[in-house]
Coordinates of C-alpha atoms in Angstrom, one line a residue:
M1 CA 22.3 -38.0 61.6
A2 CA 23.0 -34.8 59.1
S3 CA 20.3 -33.2 58.2
P4 CA 19.5 -33.4 54.3
P5 CA 20.6 -30.3 52.2
D6 CA 18.2 -27.6 51.0
P7 CA 16.9 -28.3 47.9
I8 CA 18.0 -26.1 45.0
P9 CA 15.3 -23.0 44.5
L10 CA 14.1 -23.2 40.3
L11 CA 14.7 -20.5 38.7
T12 CA 11.5 -19.8 37.0
G13 CA 11.9 -16.0 36.4
M14 CA 12.8 -14.3 33.0
E15 CA 15.9 -12.6 34.6
H16 CA 17.7 -16.1 35.1
L17 CA 17.9 -16.9 31.6
P18 CA 21.0 -16.3 29.6
S19 CA 21.3 -12.7 28.1
A20 CA 22.4 -14.3 25.4
L21 CA 19.8 -16.7 24.9
I22 CA 17.7 -13.6 24.8
A23 CA 19.1 -11.4 22.6
T24 CA 19.1 -14.5 20.1
I25 CA 15.5 -14.8 20.1
M26 CA 15.0 -11.3 19.9
T27 CA 17.1 -10.3 17.1
K28 CA 14.7 -12.8 15.3
L29 CA 11.9 -10.0 16.0
D30 CA 10.3 -6.8 14.2
I31 CA 11.3 -3.5 16.0
R32 CA 7.7 -3.4 17.5
S33 CA 8.1 -6.7 19.0
I34 CA 10.7 -6.3 20.5
Q35 CA 10.1 -3.0 22.0
S36 CA 6.5 -4.4 23.2
L37 CA 9.0 -7.1 25.2
A38 CA 10.8 -4.5 26.3
S39 CA 7.9 -2.7 28.5
T40 CA 6.9 -6.1 30.4
C41 CA 10.2 -6.5 32.7
K42 CA 13.5 -5.0 33.0
T43 CA 15.3 -7.8 31.7
F44 CA 14.2 -7.4 28.4
R45 CA 14.3 -4.0 28.4
S46 CA 17.8 -3.9 29.3
C47 CA 18.7 -6.5 26.6
A48 CA 16.1 -4.8 24.1
A49 CA 18.8 -1.7 24.6
H50 CA 21.5 -4.0 23.8
I51 CA 20.6 -5.4 20.2
L52 CA 18.8 -2.4 19.1
S53 CA 22.4 -1.1 18.9
F54 CA 23.4 -4.4 16.4
V55 CA 20.2 -5.3 14.5
P56 CA 20.5 -4.7 10.7
T57 CA 17.2 -3.5 10.0
F58 CA 15.1 -1.2 11.5
H59 CA 11.0 -0.8 10.3
L60 CA 8.7 1.1 11.7
F61 CA 5.6 1.1 9.6
D62 CA 2.3 2.5 10.9
I63 CA 3.4 4.9 13.6
A64 CA 4.9 8.6 13.3
P65 CA 7.3 9.0 15.9
S66 CA 8.9 12.2 16.6
M67 CA 12.4 13.0 17.5
D68 CA 12.5 12.0 21.1
L69 CA 10.6 9.1 21.0
L70 CA 12.9 7.8 18.1
I71 CA 16.4 8.7 20.0
P72 CA 15.9 5.7 22.6
L73 CA 15.6 3.6 19.5
L74 CA 18.0 4.1 17.7
P75 CA 21.2 4.6 19.1
P76 CA 24.6 4.2 17.1
N77 CA 24.4 1.5 15.0
P78 CA 27.6 0.1 12.8
Y79 CA 25.3 -2.8 11.5
L80 CA 22.3 -1.4 10.2
R81 CA 21.7 -2.1 6.8
S82 CA 17.7 -1.0 6.2
L83 CA 16.0 1.5 7.9
K84 CA 12.0 2.8 7.3
V85 CA 10.2 5.5 9.3
D86 CA 7.5 7.8 8.8
C87 CA 9.1 11.4 9.0
T88 CA 5.4 12.9 9.5
R89 CA 7.1 14.3 13.3
L90 CA 10.2 15.0 11.7
D91 CA 12.3 17.9 9.8
D92 CA 15.9 19.0 8.8
S93 CA 17.1 18.9 12.2
S94 CA 16.7 14.9 12.3
L95 CA 18.4 13.8 9.7
D96 CA 21.7 13.9 10.8
Y97 CA 20.7 11.4 13.2
L98 CA 18.5 9.3 10.6
I99 CA 21.1 9.3 7.7
R100 CA 23.6 6.5 8.4
P101 CA 26.7 6.0 6.0
S102 CA 26.1 1.8 7.0
L103 CA 22.3 1.9 4.9
Q104 CA 21.8 0.0 1.8
E105 CA 18.1 0.4 2.1
L106 CA 16.5 3.9 3.2
C107 CA 12.7 4.4 2.7
L108 CA 11.5 7.7 4.5
Y109 CA 7.7 8.4 4.1
N110 CA 5.7 11.9 4.6
C111 CA 9.1 14.3 4.3
A112 CA 6.8 17.3 4.1
D113 CA 9.1 19.2 7.0
C114 CA 12.2 18.5 5.0
S115 CA 14.2 20.3 2.5
G116 CA 16.0 19.5 -0.4
K117 CA 19.0 19.1 2.2
L118 CA 17.4 15.4 2.8
L119 CA 18.9 14.5 -0.9
S120 CA 22.5 16.3 -0.2
L121 CA 22.9 14.8 2.6
L122 CA 21.9 11.2 1.3
G123 CA 24.3 11.7 -1.5
R124 CA 27.5 12.7 1.1
Q125 CA 26.9 10.4 3.2
C126 CA 24.9 7.3 2.0
K127 CA 28.3 5.9 -0.6
D128 CA 26.6 2.8 0.1
L129 CA 23.1 2.9 -0.8
R130 CA 21.0 0.5 -3.1
F131 CA 17.3 1.1 -2.3
L132 CA 16.0 4.9 -1.9
Y133 CA 12.4 5.5 -1.6
L134 CA 11.4 9.2 -0.4
S135 CA 7.9 10.8 -0.7
S136 CA 6.1 14.3 -0.1
V137 CA 10.0 16.2 0.3
A138 CA 9.4 20.0 0.8
E139 CA 6.0 20.0 -0.1
K140 CA 5.3 22.0 3.6
R141 CA 5.2 25.8 3.1
G142 CA 8.8 27.2 3.8
R143 CA 10.7 24.5 2.7
S144 CA 12.9 24.2 -0.6
I145 CA 14.1 22.1 -3.2
D146 CA 17.0 23.1 -5.5
V147 CA 18.4 20.8 -8.3
L148 CA 21.7 20.8 -7.1
D149 CA 20.0 18.8 -4.1
L150 CA 19.4 16.3 -7.0
E151 CA 22.4 16.2 -8.6
E152 CA 25.0 16.0 -5.4
L153 CA 22.7 12.7 -4.5
L154 CA 22.9 11.2 -8.0
N155 CA 26.3 12.1 -8.0
G156 CA 27.1 10.5 -4.3
C157 CA 25.2 7.5 -4.8
S158 CA 26.9 5.8 -7.0
H159 CA 25.4 1.9 -6.3
L160 CA 21.8 2.8 -6.6
E161 CA 19.6 0.1 -8.2
T162 CA 15.9 1.3 -6.7
L163 CA 15.2 5.0 -6.7
I164 CA 11.7 6.0 -5.8
L165 CA 11.2 9.5 -5.1
M166 CA 7.2 10.0 -4.8
F167 CA 7.1 13.6 -4.9
D168 CA 6.7 16.6 -8.1
V169 CA 9.4 16.9 -9.3
S170 CA 8.5 19.8 -11.9
I171 CA 9.6 22.2 -10.0
F172 CA 12.8 21.7 -11.3
L173 CA 14.0 23.4 -13.8
R174 CA 13.6 21.5 -17.3
H175 CA 17.5 22.1 -18.5
N176 CA 18.9 21.7 -15.2
F177 CA 17.1 18.3 -14.2
A178 CA 17.9 16.7 -17.7
R179 CA 21.9 17.5 -17.3
V180 CA 22.5 16.0 -13.6
W181 CA 20.6 13.0 -14.4
A182 CA 23.5 12.0 -17.2
L183 CA 25.2 11.5 -13.6
A184 CA 23.3 8.6 -12.2
T185 CA 24.8 6.0 -12.2
G186 CA 24.6 2.5 -14.6
K187 CA 23.4 0.7 -12.6
L188 CA 20.1 2.0 -11.6
L189 CA 18.0 -0.4 -12.5
S190 CA 14.4 0.6 -11.2
L191 CA 13.4 4.3 -11.1
E192 CA 9.8 5.9 -10.1
I193 CA 8.6 9.3 -9.9
G194 CA 5.3 10.6 -8.4
Y195 CA 4.9 13.6 -10.7
I196 CA 7.0 14.6 -13.7
S197 CA 6.2 16.4 -17.3
S198 CA 6.0 14.3 -20.1
V199 CA 8.3 17.4 -21.8
M200 CA 10.6 16.6 -18.8
V201 CA 10.5 13.2 -19.5
T202 CA 11.6 13.5 -23.1
E203 CA 14.6 15.8 -22.2
L204 CA 16.1 13.8 -20.0
L205 CA 16.3 10.4 -22.1
S206 CA 17.3 12.4 -24.9
P207 CA 19.6 15.7 -23.6
A208 CA 19.8 18.6 -26.1
L209 CA 23.0 19.1 -27.2
G210 CA 25.4 21.7 -26.1
P211 CA 26.1 25.3 -28.2
H212 CA 29.1 23.8 -29.0
Q213 CA 28.7 20.4 -29.8
S214 CA 28.2 19.2 -33.7
S215 CA 25.1 16.8 -34.4
N216 CA 27.6 14.1 -34.8
H217 CA 28.4 14.4 -31.2
L218 CA 28.2 11.3 -29.2
R219 CA 25.3 11.7 -26.7
P220 CA 25.8 9.7 -23.2
S221 CA 23.6 6.7 -22.8
I222 CA 21.0 7.6 -20.1
L223 CA 19.9 5.1 -17.6
P224 CA 21.5 2.6 -20.0
N225 CA 20.0 -0.5 -17.5
L226 CA 17.2 0.4 -16.6
Q227 CA 14.7 -2.5 -16.4
K228 CA 11.7 -0.7 -14.8
L229 CA 9.7 2.9 -15.3
C230 CA 6.9 4.2 -13.4
L231 CA 5.7 7.5 -13.8
S232 CA 2.4 9.7 -13.2
V233 CA 2.8 12.5 -16.2
D234 CA 0.5 15.3 -17.3
Y235 CA 0.2 13.6 -20.8
I236 CA 0.8 10.2 -21.9
T237 CA 1.9 11.1 -25.3
D238 CA 3.6 9.6 -28.7
T239 CA 6.7 11.7 -28.3
M240 CA 7.0 10.7 -24.7
V241 CA 6.5 6.7 -25.1
S242 CA 8.8 6.6 -28.6
T243 CA 11.6 8.3 -26.7
I244 CA 11.4 5.8 -23.8
S245 CA 10.7 3.0 -26.2
K246 CA 14.0 4.1 -28.0
C247 CA 16.5 4.8 -25.2
L248 CA 15.5 2.4 -22.6
I249 CA 16.9 -0.7 -23.9
C250 CA 16.6 -3.1 -21.1
L251 CA 13.0 -2.1 -19.8
T252 CA 11.0 -4.7 -18.8
H253 CA 8.3 -3.1 -16.7
L254 CA 6.6 0.5 -18.2
D255 CA 3.8 2.0 -16.1
L256 CA 2.9 5.0 -17.1
R257 CA -0.5 7.3 -15.9
D258 CA -1.8 10.5 -16.7
S259 CA -4.6 13.0 -14.8
P260 CA -5.3 15.2 -18.2
I261 CA -6.9 18.7 -16.5
M262 CA -8.6 19.2 -20.4
E263 CA -9.4 17.1 -23.2
P264 CA -5.6 16.8 -24.8
R265 CA -5.2 18.1 -28.5
M266 CA -2.9 16.0 -30.8
A267 CA 0.4 16.7 -30.4
F268 CA 0.0 16.1 -26.4
D269 CA -2.2 12.3 -26.8
L270 CA -1.5 8.7 -27.5
T271 CA -2.4 7.4 -30.7
N272 CA -2.0 4.1 -32.7
S273 CA 1.1 5.1 -33.9
G274 CA 2.8 5.7 -30.1
L275 CA 1.3 2.4 -29.2
Q276 CA 2.9 0.8 -32.1
Q277 CA 6.2 2.1 -30.5
I278 CA 6.2 0.2 -27.7
N279 CA 8.3 -2.8 -27.1
I280 CA 10.7 -2.4 -29.9
H281 CA 13.3 -4.0 -28.1
G282 CA 11.4 -6.7 -27.6
K283 CA 11.8 -7.7 -23.7
L284 CA 9.0 -5.6 -22.5
K285 CA 6.5 -8.1 -19.6
H286 CA 4.9 -5.6 -18.0
L287 CA 2.6 -2.5 -19.2
S288 CA 0.4 -0.6 -17.6
L289 CA -1.1 2.8 -19.9
V290 CA -3.6 4.3 -17.1
R291 CA -5.6 7.4 -17.9
S292 CA -7.3 9.0 -14.6
Q293 CA -10.8 10.3 -14.9
E294 CA -9.8 11.6 -10.8
I295 CA -9.7 15.7 -12.3
V296 CA -11.6 15.6 -15.5
P297 CA -13.8 12.5 -16.9
T298 CA -10.8 11.9 -20.4
Y299 CA -10.2 9.2 -22.3
F300 CA -7.4 8.0 -25.2
K301 CA -9.7 9.2 -27.9
R302 CA -6.8 8.2 -30.6
V303 CA -6.7 4.6 -29.8
N304 CA -8.7 2.0 -31.4
D305 CA -8.5 -1.3 -31.4
L306 CA -5.4 -1.3 -34.8
G307 CA -3.4 0.3 -32.6
I308 CA -4.0 -2.6 -30.2
L309 CA -3.6 -5.3 -33.3
L310 CA -0.3 -2.9 -34.0
M311 CA 1.1 -3.2 -30.4
A312 CA -0.1 -7.3 -29.6
D313 CA 2.3 -8.0 -32.7
K314 CA 5.3 -7.1 -30.4
C315 CA 4.0 -8.3 -27.3
S316 CA 3.5 -11.7 -27.5
A317 CA 5.5 -12.3 -24.6
M318 CA 3.7 -10.0 -22.4
E319 CA 2.8 -11.4 -19.0
S320 CA 1.5 -8.3 -17.6
I321 CA -1.2 -5.2 -18.9
C322 CA -3.3 -2.5 -17.8
L323 CA -5.5 -0.5 -19.8
G324 CA -7.0 2.4 -18.4
G325 CA -9.3 5.0 -20.4
F326 CA -9.5 3.7 -23.9
C327 CA -13.1 4.3 -24.9
Q328 CA -12.5 3.1 -28.5
V329 CA -11.1 0.2 -28.2
T330 CA -13.3 -3.1 -28.4
D331 CA -14.0 -6.5 -28.0
T332 CA -11.9 -7.3 -31.1
G333 CA -8.4 -5.6 -29.6
Y334 CA -9.3 -7.3 -26.1
K335 CA -9.6 -10.2 -27.8
T336 CA -6.3 -10.1 -29.5
I337 CA -4.7 -9.3 -26.1
L338 CA -6.1 -12.5 -24.5
H339 CA -4.9 -14.7 -28.1
S340 CA -1.8 -13.0 -28.5
C341 CA 0.1 -13.1 -25.3
S342 CA 0.3 -16.7 -24.3
K343 CA 2.1 -16.4 -20.5
L344 CA -0.6 -13.5 -19.8
Y345 CA -1.4 -13.5 -15.7
K346 CA -2.4 -10.3 -15.4
L347 CA -4.6 -8.0 -16.8
R348 CA -6.4 -5.2 -15.8
V349 CA -9.0 -2.8 -18.1
F350 CA -10.1 0.2 -16.2
H351 CA -13.6 2.2 -18.4
G352 CA -13.9 -0.2 -20.7
T353 CA -16.8 1.1 -22.3
H354 CA -17.0 -1.2 -25.3
L355 CA -15.8 -4.1 -23.5
T356 CA -18.4 -7.0 -23.4
D357 CA -19.0 -10.8 -22.4
L358 CA -17.9 -11.8 -25.9
V359 CA -14.4 -10.8 -24.7
F360 CA -13.9 -14.1 -22.6
H361 CA -16.7 -16.4 -24.9
D362 CA -13.3 -18.6 -25.7
I363 CA -10.9 -17.9 -23.4
S364 CA -11.3 -21.8 -22.3
A365 CA -10.0 -22.8 -25.8
T366 CA -6.8 -20.4 -24.8
S367 CA -3.5 -21.7 -22.6
L368 CA -3.9 -18.6 -20.4
S369 CA -3.8 -18.9 -16.8
L370 CA -4.7 -15.6 -15.0
T371 CA -4.2 -15.2 -11.3
H372 CA -5.2 -11.6 -11.1
V373 CA -8.1 -9.7 -13.1
S374 CA -9.5 -6.5 -12.7
L375 CA -12.5 -5.3 -14.6
R376 CA -13.4 -2.1 -12.9
W377 CA -16.0 0.4 -14.7
C378 CA -17.0 -2.2 -17.3
N379 CA -20.3 -1.5 -17.0
L380 CA -21.4 -3.8 -20.4
L381 CA -20.5 -7.3 -18.6
T382 CA -23.0 -9.3 -17.1
N383 CA -23.2 -12.5 -15.3
L384 CA -21.8 -14.7 -18.2
A385 CA -18.7 -13.3 -18.6
V386 CA -17.6 -13.8 -15.1
A387 CA -18.8 -17.6 -15.4
R388 CA -16.5 -17.9 -18.0
L389 CA -13.8 -16.1 -15.8
A390 CA -14.0 -18.5 -13.4
T391 CA -12.8 -21.3 -15.9
N392 CA -9.1 -19.7 -14.7
G393 CA -9.0 -22.1 -11.6
N394 CA -6.2 -20.0 -10.3
L395 CA -7.3 -16.6 -9.9
S396 CA -6.1 -15.4 -6.8
I397 CA -7.3 -11.5 -7.2
L398 CA -10.4 -10.9 -8.7
D399 CA -11.7 -6.5 -8.7
L400 CA -15.1 -6.1 -10.5
R401 CA -15.8 -3.0 -9.0
D402 CA -18.8 -1.2 -10.5
C403 CA -19.6 -3.4 -12.8
R404 CA -23.6 -3.1 -12.5
N405 CA -24.7 -5.5 -14.3
L406 CA -23.4 -8.1 -12.2
G407 CA -25.3 -10.0 -9.4
D408 CA -25.9 -13.8 -7.4
E409 CA -25.0 -15.8 -10.1
A410 CA -21.6 -13.6 -11.0
L411 CA -20.9 -14.7 -6.9
R412 CA -22.2 -18.5 -7.6
A413 CA -19.2 -19.1 -10.6
I414 CA -17.3 -17.0 -8.0
G415 CA -17.9 -19.1 -5.4
F416 CA -15.8 -22.1 -7.0
L417 CA -12.2 -20.3 -7.4
P418 CA -10.2 -22.5 -5.1
K419 CA -7.4 -19.8 -4.5
L420 CA -9.8 -16.7 -4.4
K421 CA -8.1 -14.6 -1.9
T422 CA -9.4 -10.7 -2.8
L423 CA -12.7 -10.4 -4.1
L424 CA -13.3 -6.6 -4.8
I425 CA -17.6 -6.2 -6.3
D426 CA -18.7 -2.8 -5.2
G427 CA -21.9 -1.5 -6.4
C428 CA -23.0 -4.8 -8.2
D429 CA -26.4 -5.8 -7.8
I430 CA -26.1 -8.6 -5.4
S431 CA -28.3 -10.0 -2.3
D432 CA -27.8 -11.6 0.5
V433 CA -28.2 -14.8 -1.2
G434 CA -25.8 -14.4 -3.5
L435 CA -23.1 -14.0 -0.9
S436 CA -24.0 -17.3 0.6
Y437 CA -22.5 -18.6 -2.7
L438 CA -18.9 -17.5 -1.3
G439 CA -19.3 -20.3 1.1
K440 CA -21.0 -23.0 -0.9
G441 CA -18.6 -23.6 -3.2
S442 CA -15.0 -24.8 -2.8
T443 CA -13.9 -20.8 -1.7
N444 CA -12.5 -21.1 1.4
S445 CA -9.4 -19.1 1.4
L446 CA -10.9 -15.9 1.1
V447 CA -9.2 -13.1 3.0
S448 CA -10.4 -9.4 1.6
L449 CA -13.7 -8.4 0.2
S450 CA -15.4 -5.2 -0.2
V451 CA -19.2 -5.3 -1.2
R452 CA -19.0 -1.6 -1.0
G453 CA -22.4 0.3 -2.3
C454 CA -24.2 -2.9 -3.1
K455 CA -27.7 -1.4 -2.1
R456 CA -29.5 -4.9 -1.5
L457 CA -27.7 -6.1 1.0
T458 CA -28.9 -6.0 4.2
D459 CA -28.4 -7.2 8.8
R460 CA -28.5 -10.6 6.7
C461 CA -25.2 -10.8 4.6
I462 CA -23.5 -11.2 7.5
S463 CA -24.7 -14.6 8.7
S464 CA -24.7 -15.4 4.3
L465 CA -21.3 -14.9 4.7
F466 CA -19.9 -16.5 7.7
D467 CA -22.3 -19.8 7.5
G468 CA -21.1 -22.4 9.4
S469 CA -17.7 -22.7 8.6
S470 CA -17.6 -20.7 5.6
N471 CA -15.2 -17.9 4.8
K472 CA -13.3 -17.8 8.1
E473 CA -9.9 -16.6 6.9
I474 CA -11.6 -13.1 6.1
R475 CA -9.4 -10.7 7.7
E476 CA -10.4 -7.4 5.3
L477 CA -14.5 -6.4 5.2
D478 CA -15.5 -3.4 3.7
L479 CA -19.3 -2.9 4.5
S480 CA -19.4 0.9 3.2
N481 CA -22.0 2.7 1.7
L482 CA -24.7 0.0 2.7
P483 CA -28.3 2.1 3.6
N484 CA -29.7 -1.0 5.3
I485 CA -26.6 -2.4 7.2
S486 CA -27.3 -1.6 10.9
D487 CA -26.4 -2.2 14.7
A488 CA -27.8 -5.7 14.5
G489 CA -25.6 -6.9 11.5
V490 CA -22.4 -5.9 13.3
L491 CA -23.5 -8.1 16.3
L492 CA -23.6 -10.5 14.1
L493 CA -20.4 -10.5 13.1
A494 CA -19.1 -10.1 16.4
K495 CA -20.6 -13.1 17.1
T496 CA -19.3 -15.0 14.4
R497 CA -15.6 -14.5 16.7
I498 CA -13.7 -14.1 13.4
P499 CA -10.6 -12.0 14.0
I500 CA -10.9 -9.0 11.4
F501 CA -8.0 -6.7 11.5
E502 CA -10.0 -3.9 8.9
L503 CA -13.3 -3.7 8.9
R504 CA -14.6 -0.5 7.0
M505 CA -18.4 0.7 7.3
R506 CA -18.4 4.7 6.2
R507 CA -21.5 6.3 5.2
C508 CA -23.6 3.6 6.8
P509 CA -26.7 6.1 8.5
L510 CA -27.7 2.8 10.8
I511 CA -24.6 2.0 12.4
G512 CA -24.4 3.8 15.9
D513 CA -22.8 3.8 19.3
T514 CA -23.8 -0.4 19.4
S515 CA -22.0 -1.2 16.8
V516 CA -19.1 0.4 18.5
M517 CA -19.4 -0.9 22.0
A518 CA -19.9 -5.0 20.5
L519 CA -17.0 -4.4 18.3
A520 CA -15.1 -3.4 21.6
S521 CA -16.2 -6.1 23.6
M522 CA -15.7 -8.7 20.5
Q523 CA -13.9 -12.1 22.0
V524 CA -11.9 -13.7 19.0
D525 CA -10.2 -16.8 20.8
E526 CA -10.4 -16.6 24.7
T527 CA -7.0 -19.4 24.5
V528 CA -5.0 -17.4 22.2
W529 CA -6.1 -14.0 22.5
H530 CA -8.6 -11.5 24.2
G531 CA -10.4 -8.6 22.6
S532 CA -10.7 -7.0 19.4
R533 CA -8.3 -7.4 16.6
L534 CA -9.3 -4.4 14.6
R535 CA -6.4 -2.3 13.3
L536 CA -8.9 -0.1 11.1
L537 CA -11.7 1.0 11.9
D538 CA -13.9 3.1 9.4
L539 CA -17.0 5.3 10.8
Y540 CA -16.9 8.5 8.7
N541 CA -20.7 9.3 8.2
C542 CA -22.3 7.0 9.9
G543 CA -25.2 8.5 11.7
G544 CA -25.8 7.3 14.9
I545 CA -22.5 7.4 16.5
T546 CA -22.3 9.4 19.4
Q547 CA -19.9 10.7 22.8
L548 CA -20.6 7.6 24.0
A549 CA -18.9 5.3 21.0
F550 CA -15.7 7.9 21.7
R551 CA -15.4 6.6 25.6
W552 CA -15.1 2.6 23.6
F553 CA -11.9 4.3 22.2
K554 CA -9.9 4.8 24.6
K555 CA -7.8 2.4 26.1
P556 CA -7.9 -0.8 27.2
Y557 CA -10.2 -1.1 24.1
F558 CA -9.8 -1.5 20.8
P559 CA -5.8 -2.2 21.9
R560 CA -4.3 -2.5 18.4
L561 CA -6.2 0.3 16.7
R562 CA -4.2 2.2 14.2
W563 CA -6.8 3.8 11.9
L564 CA -9.4 5.4 13.1
G565 CA -12.2 7.5 10.8
V566 CA -14.9 10.2 12.5
T567 CA -17.0 12.5 11.7
G568 CA -14.8 15.0 12.9
S569 CA -16.8 18.2 12.5
V570 CA -19.6 16.4 15.3
N571 CA -17.6 15.9 17.7
R572 CA -14.3 17.9 17.4
D573 CA -13.5 18.4 20.9
M574 CA -13.7 14.2 21.1
V575 CA -11.7 13.7 18.2
D576 CA -9.0 16.1 19.7
A577 CA -9.5 14.7 23.2
L578 CA -8.9 11.2 21.5
A579 CA -5.7 12.0 19.3
R580 CA -4.2 13.4 22.2
S581 CA -5.2 10.1 24.6
R582 CA -3.7 7.7 21.7
P583 CA -0.8 9.5 19.9
F584 CA -0.2 6.8 18.0
L585 CA -3.8 6.2 16.5
H586 CA -4.4 7.9 13.1
V587 CA -7.5 9.4 13.5
A588 CA -9.0 11.1 10.1
C589 CA -12.4 13.0 10.5
R590 CA -12.0 14.4 6.6
G591 CA -13.5 12.2 4.7
E592 CA -10.3 10.9 3.9
E593 CA -10.1 6.6 2.7
L594 CA -8.2 5.1 5.5
G595 CA -5.7 2.6 5.4
T596 CA -1.5 1.4 4.8
D597 CA 0.2 3.4 2.4
Q598 CA 1.6 1.5 -0.8
W599 CA 4.7 1.7 1.1
D600 CA 3.6 -0.4 3.4
D601 CA 4.1 -4.3 2.9
L602 CA 1.3 -6.4 3.5
D603 CA 3.6 -9.5 5.1
D604 CA 4.8 -7.1 7.4
V605 CA 0.9 -6.7 8.5
Y606 CA 0.6 -10.2 8.8
M607 CA 3.4 -10.7 10.5
Q608 CA 3.0 -8.5 13.8
D609 CA -1.1 -9.4 14.9
E610 CA 0.2 -10.1 18.2
E611 CA 1.1 -6.5 19.0
V612 CA -0.5 -4.3 21.5
D613 CA -0.3 -1.2 23.3
E614 CA 2.8 -2.4 24.7
F615 CA 5.5 -0.9 22.6
E616 CA 2.9 2.3 22.6
Q617 CA 3.5 2.1 26.8
W618 CA 7.4 1.9 26.2
L619 CA 7.2 5.1 23.7
L620 CA 5.4 6.9 26.2
G621 CA 8.2 6.7 28.6
A622 CA 7.6 3.2 30.1
E623 CA 11.6 2.1 31.1
N624 CA 10.9 5.0 34.3
V625 CA 8.1 2.4 35.5
S626 CA 8.2 -0.4 38.0
D627 CA 8.1 -4.0 36.7
D628 CA 5.0 -4.5 38.8
E629 CA 3.0 -1.6 37.5
M630 CA 4.1 -2.8 34.0
E631 CA 2.6 -6.0 34.8
D632 CA -0.7 -4.5 35.6
D633 CA -0.8 -2.5 32.7
V634 CA -0.5 -5.3 30.9
E635 CA -2.9 -7.3 32.2
L636 CA -5.7 -4.1 32.1
E637 CA -4.6 -4.0 28.1
V638 CA -6.0 -7.7 28.0
E639 CA -9.0 -7.6 29.9

């Protein structure tokens, strides 16, 4: 009798999956996830190398690759449409490799070592560009940028719809700068500039006549279809505001911010007259006028309630209003806004020195459905104002930082907001008991909480905040400048097993090495994830951090950490050694605030919550490592 045929062996290895199937799956992932997979086995590595030659998007936010590391990630790709890269380690020599004719969206961040060649090259090669973001161009000593480079950019990119230049354009000669903007495409809908003088703005929008042109000469229309304008200037003036309002007839979004170095004179300030010129065409939906206090404490002293009343007559369709530094505006002016703008959903007021509870006394009688409210440095507000605000059940973002008179009763009212995701109450007079109210009401959707500088809080605030099933969705927590919070509080936080992504504890004198060890060993959910999920940890100027803590920042601990704040002057050698061992970890040691920049997309942060250091391993040369060695390394990362 013939023996039965040998059983067909089961094909269980990943290498037996059809390459087309693997490629199809990988194309649904972001770049970091693709390369994390590529570091696990030869099959995935080979497939990743292939699909990188036809993926339409390449977004790499949280590391700054060198050219050597970028080359294998960016092979020739005629299908590449969107490119976003941090250029901190790149210079002019990398531009020919980065700039590609197929691009429609390009975001290059931290281009300090790139000269004006960047702009001119874009104008020559990226004729189909729709969206362009450039930051810090030529800010490094020895790099220069000329108005001719800007001219070539504006002349060549004839399809641009959004242009964001986050650097100082006042370096250009005023006359030439105004002249080249006549070349800008009529398709431009949005313009943002990092810094520009108010005089340059006026000349840009209303260029002077040439020497042989009569006063009857028809001037070209500059930026005729522009809908969004965001500028940081030296002074917000009546002349500039009037010119913007008259010349940009399609404007729906106006954001102006200034930082005067001295108290402005009448000719260089905003008055009631200038405010009256806003929205003369009636299309404005979003308005932001902010006088920053970062250089000297200056205010809009020539605007009062009358100016707000005159502006409100033309702003009934406004949806978002931000006013900062209007020290002469009282409750009358602010109430006028609330009662005149029936479509308003976002209200922000900074340094409202005369803003009191009366503004919100009858807010429930209006038809407003506010979702975003920021009342920062409004020190006359009390708990009663917050109770009135809390009648807006759709509030998702509430910023009450530095409102010193707010206490536990304000938190009791906030606790009943069912859709609240972000709460910032820095410097308020709250206690551990007050924080417990956030879990007792209907609020259970809170994602981000900041209690920085709330001096009465102790270790017990952690237990109050995460009591039972309360506040399990919190991913960003700021406990900075709390003198009474210690390692015991951090141990309580670790025991909650809440997957915190960003934890700030700067200037906490009682935080020490024990906190670092607890966070490094923190288990979230053993069935889903091993180890700490922290992406950002700020321990700057924490009194108990010693060299022992730095050992816990080495691999395999904190595998997802991308931002770390420490005190460098105390542990300089350890900081330098850590930076060398983990080149893709941003180590800040001068006290600067950590976090994602304004160009980072919050959605990307939550999409990528399963990235680990396999990506870093791949960049540092994993292609030369055997499959067995890779598997051992991956196991080590998750132990």
